[in-house]
Amino acid sequence: MNIVPTLRKPRATVAVAAVAVLALALGACGKDSGSGGSEDKAKAAGITLVKPGKLTVCTHLSYKPFEYKDGTKVVGFDVDLLDLVAKDLGVEEEVISIEWAQVTSGAAYQAKKCDMGMGAMTITPSRQAAIGITEPYMDASQVLLVKSDASYKSLEDLKGKKIGVQADTTGKDYATAAAKKIGFEVVVFNDLALQTNSVKSGRVDAAINDNGALYNFVTANPDTKVATEFDTGEKYGFAAKKDDPSGQKLISKFNELLTKAKSDGTYNTIYKKWFGIEPKK
């Protein structure tokens, strides 16, 4: 009589124990997928991130509408494009602002401050020699910003005047080359806001910078206008550490996702969100 209960009790105990072990195992699996899953996905892609669980991106704020602060959050066209990489890796994108020269020279990646760099960065031979760069994601040109009531229509009209440029940019290179031929003074500013506001205040007579940033500025500042465009044939790319396995993997990953985004309409959606129009075909 006592045999059956005696035999049943251990079986029940074993069953409960088995359920408990299974629950612990499932619980453990759940924890792995939550805390380590994203790291595992990046690792599986051959990518070692400078901060586990995050795609850290360096830029130099502010460069509206490509990357700028909206409250405490950094937003913009570039931010949304690189977020495609972060989401694909299952990690969070984190943006930090540093000196622009560190982004374009590669110093930021060598110092492990970030995984990638952004900032409406024109692809140039000198930058390609220093850093890894993605395929082009947008065409750009330089434009001339003046006050809305100014009569300047070309650089030749600004002979003897002052033209503001942003440090370490292709706009600075373009203006410096033209200044030698035409004869105007180049005034260098550390960021876009200082440069554009100096046109409004009259500190400089005009400014040269990328079309996307200055057309956006004019929209919000009707006392200024774009006087003319210079067809410089520039193309933007994102940066990563050159000759580095993780850097190369990140570049390949973005190139792959850019192709996909252009084919499924995601790129057009992001472009229209920040520029208000569809990109030219």
Short mmCIF file of C-alpha atoms in Angstrom, two decimals:
data_model
loop_
_atom_site.label_atom_id
_atom_site.label_comp_id
_atom_site.label_asym_id
_atom_site.label_seq_id
_atom_site.Cartn_x
_atom_site.Cartn_y
_atom_site.Cartn_z
CA MET A 1 0.00 0.00 0.00
CA ASN A 2 2.77 2.35 0.81
CA ILE A 3 4.77 1.43 -2.24
CA VAL A 4 2.67 3.36 -4.74
CA PRO A 5 2.62 6.69 -2.83
CA THR A 6 6.29 6.24 -2.11
CA LEU A 7 7.01 5.67 -5.77
CA ARG A 8 4.69 8.49 -6.90
CA LYS A 9 6.21 11.07 -4.60
CA PRO A 10 9.72 10.92 -6.11
CA ARG A 11 8.25 10.98 -9.65
CA ALA A 12 6.23 14.08 -8.77
CA THR A 13 9.33 15.64 -7.22
CA VAL A 14 11.33 14.80 -10.32
CA ALA A 15 8.61 16.29 -12.52
CA VAL A 16 8.50 19.49 -10.46
CA ALA A 17 12.26 19.66 -10.48
CA ALA A 18 12.29 19.13 -14.24
CA VAL A 19 9.78 21.95 -14.72
CA ALA A 20 11.83 24.17 -12.45
CA VAL A 21 15.01 23.39 -14.36
CA LEU A 22 13.20 24.03 -17.65
CA ALA A 23 11.84 27.32 -16.32
CA LEU A 24 15.31 28.38 -15.22
CA ALA A 25 16.71 27.37 -18.56
CA LEU A 26 14.05 29.34 -20.42
CA GLY A 27 14.58 32.24 -18.08
CA ALA A 28 18.29 32.12 -18.72
CA CYS A 29 17.67 32.01 -22.48
CA GLY A 30 15.40 35.03 -22.17
CA LYS A 31 18.07 36.99 -20.34
CA ASP A 32 20.67 36.12 -22.95
CA SER A 33 18.51 37.34 -25.79
CA GLY A 34 17.79 40.57 -23.96
CA SER A 35 21.21 41.65 -22.71
CA GLY A 36 23.66 39.90 -24.94
CA GLY A 37 21.64 39.34 -28.12
CA SER A 38 22.55 42.65 -29.71
CA GLU A 39 26.21 42.18 -28.95
CA ASP A 40 26.03 38.68 -30.38
CA LYS A 41 24.46 40.03 -33.59
CA ALA A 42 27.21 42.60 -34.07
CA LYS A 43 29.84 39.99 -33.21
CA ALA A 44 28.29 37.54 -35.67
CA ALA A 45 28.63 40.24 -38.34
CA GLY A 46 32.35 40.49 -37.52
CA ILE A 47 31.96 43.88 -35.84
CA THR A 48 33.47 44.90 -32.50
CA LEU A 49 31.78 48.07 -31.26
CA VAL A 50 33.67 50.58 -29.09
CA LYS A 51 30.72 50.47 -26.65
CA PRO A 52 28.88 47.14 -26.36
CA GLY A 53 25.23 47.44 -27.37
CA LYS A 54 25.70 50.81 -29.12
CA LEU A 55 26.69 52.13 -32.53
CA THR A 56 28.67 55.19 -31.49
CA VAL A 57 28.78 57.89 -34.17
CA CYS A 58 31.02 60.98 -34.15
CA THR A 59 30.04 64.28 -35.76
CA HIS A 60 30.44 68.02 -35.22
CA LEU A 61 27.14 69.63 -34.25
CA SER A 62 25.27 71.49 -35.43
CA TYR A 63 24.74 70.93 -39.16
CA LYS A 64 21.03 71.18 -39.80
CA PRO A 65 19.22 69.27 -41.32
CA PHE A 66 21.86 66.52 -41.35
CA GLU A 67 22.61 66.36 -37.62
CA TYR A 68 21.49 68.75 -34.91
CA LYS A 69 19.95 68.76 -31.46
CA ASP A 70 16.18 68.79 -31.02
CA GLY A 71 15.90 69.17 -27.25
CA THR A 72 18.31 66.61 -25.84
CA LYS A 73 18.11 64.31 -28.85
CA VAL A 74 20.36 64.45 -31.92
CA VAL A 75 18.26 64.12 -35.10
CA GLY A 76 18.68 64.60 -38.84
CA PHE A 77 19.07 63.00 -42.25
CA ASP A 78 22.47 61.45 -41.51
CA VAL A 79 21.26 60.24 -38.13
CA ASP A 80 18.32 58.39 -39.71
CA LEU A 81 20.51 56.79 -42.39
CA LEU A 82 23.06 55.46 -39.89
CA ASP A 83 20.21 54.30 -37.68
CA LEU A 84 19.55 51.72 -40.42
CA VAL A 85 22.90 50.15 -39.45
CA ALA A 86 22.16 50.34 -35.73
CA LYS A 87 18.76 48.71 -36.14
CA ASP A 88 20.17 45.98 -38.37
CA LEU A 89 22.73 45.16 -35.68
CA GLY A 90 20.06 45.33 -32.98
CA VAL A 91 21.85 48.11 -31.11
CA GLU A 92 21.15 51.73 -30.15
CA GLU A 93 22.70 54.63 -32.08
CA GLU A 94 24.57 57.11 -29.89
CA VAL A 95 25.87 60.39 -31.33
CA ILE A 96 28.74 62.38 -29.84
CA SER A 97 29.96 65.80 -31.01
CA ILE A 98 33.70 66.37 -31.40
CA GLU A 99 36.05 68.52 -33.49
CA TRP A 100 35.26 67.99 -37.20
CA ALA A 101 38.91 67.44 -38.10
CA GLN A 102 38.97 64.34 -35.86
CA VAL A 103 36.10 62.86 -37.89
CA THR A 104 37.68 63.48 -41.29
CA SER A 105 41.28 62.66 -40.31
CA GLY A 106 40.48 59.32 -38.66
CA ALA A 107 41.82 60.38 -35.25
CA ALA A 108 38.43 59.72 -33.63
CA TYR A 109 38.39 56.06 -34.75
CA GLN A 110 42.03 55.47 -33.86
CA ALA A 111 41.26 56.73 -30.34
CA LYS A 112 38.15 54.47 -30.22
CA LYS A 113 35.85 57.43 -29.59
CA CYS A 114 33.34 56.09 -32.10
CA ASP A 115 32.58 53.39 -34.67
CA MET A 116 31.51 55.65 -37.54
CA GLY A 117 31.57 59.31 -38.53
CA MET A 118 28.93 61.53 -40.17
CA GLY A 119 28.45 65.17 -41.07
CA ALA A 120 27.45 65.65 -44.72
CA MET A 121 31.05 64.67 -45.44
CA THR A 122 32.23 65.11 -49.02
CA ILE A 123 34.27 62.18 -50.31
CA THR A 124 37.72 63.51 -51.28
CA PRO A 125 40.99 61.76 -52.21
CA SER A 126 42.71 63.04 -49.07
CA ARG A 127 39.92 61.76 -46.84
CA GLN A 128 39.89 58.41 -48.66
CA ALA A 129 43.59 58.11 -47.89
CA ALA A 130 42.99 58.64 -44.16
CA ILE A 131 39.68 56.90 -43.42
CA GLY A 132 37.37 54.21 -44.71
CA ILE A 133 34.37 55.73 -46.53
CA THR A 134 31.05 54.26 -47.64
CA GLU A 135 29.55 54.43 -51.09
CA PRO A 136 28.04 57.90 -51.87
CA TYR A 137 24.61 58.41 -50.35
CA MET A 138 23.84 61.95 -51.62
CA ASP A 139 25.03 64.51 -54.21
CA ALA A 140 25.93 68.02 -53.09
CA SER A 141 27.34 71.35 -54.27
CA GLN A 142 28.62 74.58 -52.75
CA VAL A 143 26.39 77.67 -52.68
CA LEU A 144 26.79 81.37 -51.85
CA LEU A 145 24.76 82.80 -48.94
CA VAL A 146 24.15 86.57 -48.76
CA LYS A 147 21.63 88.92 -47.16
CA SER A 148 18.30 89.02 -49.00
CA ASP A 149 18.77 92.65 -50.01
CA ALA A 150 22.36 92.20 -51.22
CA SER A 151 23.14 92.67 -54.91
CA TYR A 152 25.92 90.07 -55.05
CA LYS A 153 25.26 87.46 -57.75
CA SER A 154 28.71 85.90 -58.17
CA LEU A 155 32.05 85.60 -56.42
CA GLU A 156 33.48 88.24 -58.78
CA ASP A 157 31.00 90.73 -57.26
CA LEU A 158 32.67 90.13 -53.88
CA LYS A 159 36.16 91.28 -54.82
CA GLY A 160 37.67 93.04 -51.81
CA LYS A 161 34.88 91.77 -49.52
CA LYS A 162 34.80 89.13 -46.75
CA ILE A 163 33.45 85.61 -47.29
CA GLY A 164 32.88 83.28 -44.33
CA VAL A 165 33.69 79.56 -44.52
CA GLN A 166 33.59 76.64 -42.09
CA ALA A 167 36.85 75.08 -40.90
CA ASP A 168 37.99 71.77 -42.44
CA THR A 169 35.32 71.78 -45.16
CA THR A 170 35.37 71.56 -48.95
CA GLY A 171 33.60 74.94 -48.95
CA LYS A 172 36.71 76.43 -47.32
CA ASP A 173 38.90 74.76 -49.96
CA TYR A 174 36.69 76.10 -52.78
CA ALA A 175 36.62 79.64 -51.36
CA THR A 176 40.38 79.69 -50.72
CA ALA A 177 41.13 78.67 -54.31
CA ALA A 178 38.71 81.30 -55.69
CA ALA A 179 40.07 84.02 -53.37
CA LYS A 180 43.52 83.69 -54.95
CA LYS A 181 42.04 84.38 -58.39
CA ILE A 182 39.41 87.00 -57.53
CA GLY A 183 40.79 88.74 -54.47
CA PHE A 184 38.43 88.51 -51.50
CA GLU A 185 39.18 87.73 -47.84
CA VAL A 186 38.35 84.29 -46.44
CA VAL A 187 37.17 84.32 -42.83
CA VAL A 188 37.14 80.91 -41.10
CA PHE A 189 34.48 79.92 -38.53
CA ASN A 190 34.45 76.78 -36.39
CA ASP A 191 30.85 75.83 -37.08
CA LEU A 192 27.88 76.47 -39.34
CA ALA A 193 25.92 78.58 -36.86
CA LEU A 194 28.76 81.08 -36.37
CA GLN A 195 29.30 81.27 -40.13
CA THR A 196 25.68 81.85 -41.14
CA ASN A 197 24.87 84.24 -38.30
CA SER A 198 27.90 86.30 -39.29
CA VAL A 199 26.22 86.94 -42.65
CA LYS A 200 23.08 88.13 -40.86
CA SER A 201 25.08 90.41 -38.54
CA GLY A 202 27.17 91.84 -41.38
CA ARG A 203 30.47 90.56 -39.96
CA VAL A 204 31.07 88.99 -43.39
CA ASP A 205 29.50 89.90 -46.72
CA ALA A 206 28.71 86.33 -47.78
CA ALA A 207 29.33 82.69 -46.88
CA ILE A 208 30.07 79.48 -48.79
CA ASN A 209 28.91 76.10 -47.58
CA ASP A 210 26.98 73.02 -48.77
CA ASN A 211 23.64 73.50 -50.56
CA GLY A 212 21.59 71.28 -48.20
CA ALA A 213 22.63 73.18 -45.08
CA LEU A 214 22.36 76.71 -46.53
CA TYR A 215 19.02 76.21 -48.29
CA ASN A 216 17.70 74.91 -44.97
CA PHE A 217 19.09 78.02 -43.23
CA VAL A 218 17.45 80.37 -45.76
CA THR A 219 14.08 78.72 -45.20
CA ALA A 220 14.26 79.61 -41.51
CA ASN A 221 15.95 83.00 -42.12
CA PRO A 222 14.14 84.94 -44.90
CA ASP A 223 16.47 87.92 -44.44
CA THR A 224 19.07 85.79 -46.27
CA LYS A 225 19.15 84.11 -49.68
CA VAL A 226 21.25 81.79 -51.82
CA ALA A 227 22.75 84.04 -54.51
CA THR A 228 24.27 81.34 -56.69
CA GLU A 229 25.35 77.69 -56.81
CA PHE A 230 28.75 76.28 -57.73
CA ASP A 231 28.58 72.90 -59.46
CA THR A 232 31.34 71.17 -57.50
CA GLY A 233 30.05 67.64 -58.16
CA GLU A 234 30.46 66.55 -54.55
CA LYS A 235 29.14 63.32 -53.04
CA TYR A 236 28.60 62.52 -49.36
CA GLY A 237 29.80 59.40 -47.54
CA PHE A 238 30.02 58.07 -43.99
CA ALA A 239 33.35 57.24 -42.36
CA ALA A 240 34.88 54.42 -40.35
CA LYS A 241 38.36 53.30 -39.33
CA LYS A 242 40.50 52.53 -42.39
CA ASP A 243 42.15 49.11 -42.82
CA ASP A 244 40.27 47.73 -39.83
CA PRO A 245 38.07 44.61 -39.92
CA SER A 246 35.22 46.17 -37.92
CA GLY A 247 35.42 49.43 -39.83
CA GLN A 248 35.31 47.63 -43.16
CA LYS A 249 32.38 45.48 -42.01
CA LEU A 250 30.45 48.59 -40.95
CA ILE A 251 31.09 50.20 -44.32
CA SER A 252 29.97 47.07 -46.15
CA LYS A 253 26.90 46.83 -43.92
CA PHE A 254 25.89 50.44 -44.70
CA ASN A 255 26.47 49.95 -48.43
CA GLU A 256 24.26 46.86 -48.35
CA LEU A 257 21.51 48.66 -46.39
CA LEU A 258 21.71 51.77 -48.61
CA THR A 259 21.09 49.64 -51.71
CA LYS A 260 18.12 48.02 -49.99
CA ALA A 261 16.75 51.37 -48.75
CA LYS A 262 16.90 52.84 -52.25
CA SER A 263 15.09 49.85 -53.75
CA ASP A 264 12.29 49.59 -51.16
CA GLY A 265 11.61 53.34 -50.84
CA THR A 266 13.05 53.80 -47.35
CA TYR A 267 15.73 56.22 -48.62
CA ASN A 268 13.12 58.41 -50.37
CA THR A 269 10.99 58.48 -47.24
CA ILE A 270 13.92 59.62 -45.09
CA TYR A 271 15.02 62.17 -47.72
CA LYS A 272 11.56 63.72 -47.99
CA LYS A 273 11.28 63.84 -44.18
CA TRP A 274 14.30 66.15 -43.94
CA PHE A 275 14.31 68.02 -47.27
CA GLY A 276 10.59 68.17 -48.03
CA ILE A 277 11.03 66.81 -51.56
CA GLU A 278 11.90 63.54 -53.27
CA PRO A 279 15.57 63.13 -54.26
CA LYS A 280 16.50 63.76 -57.89
CA LYS A 281 16.71 60.63 -60.03
#
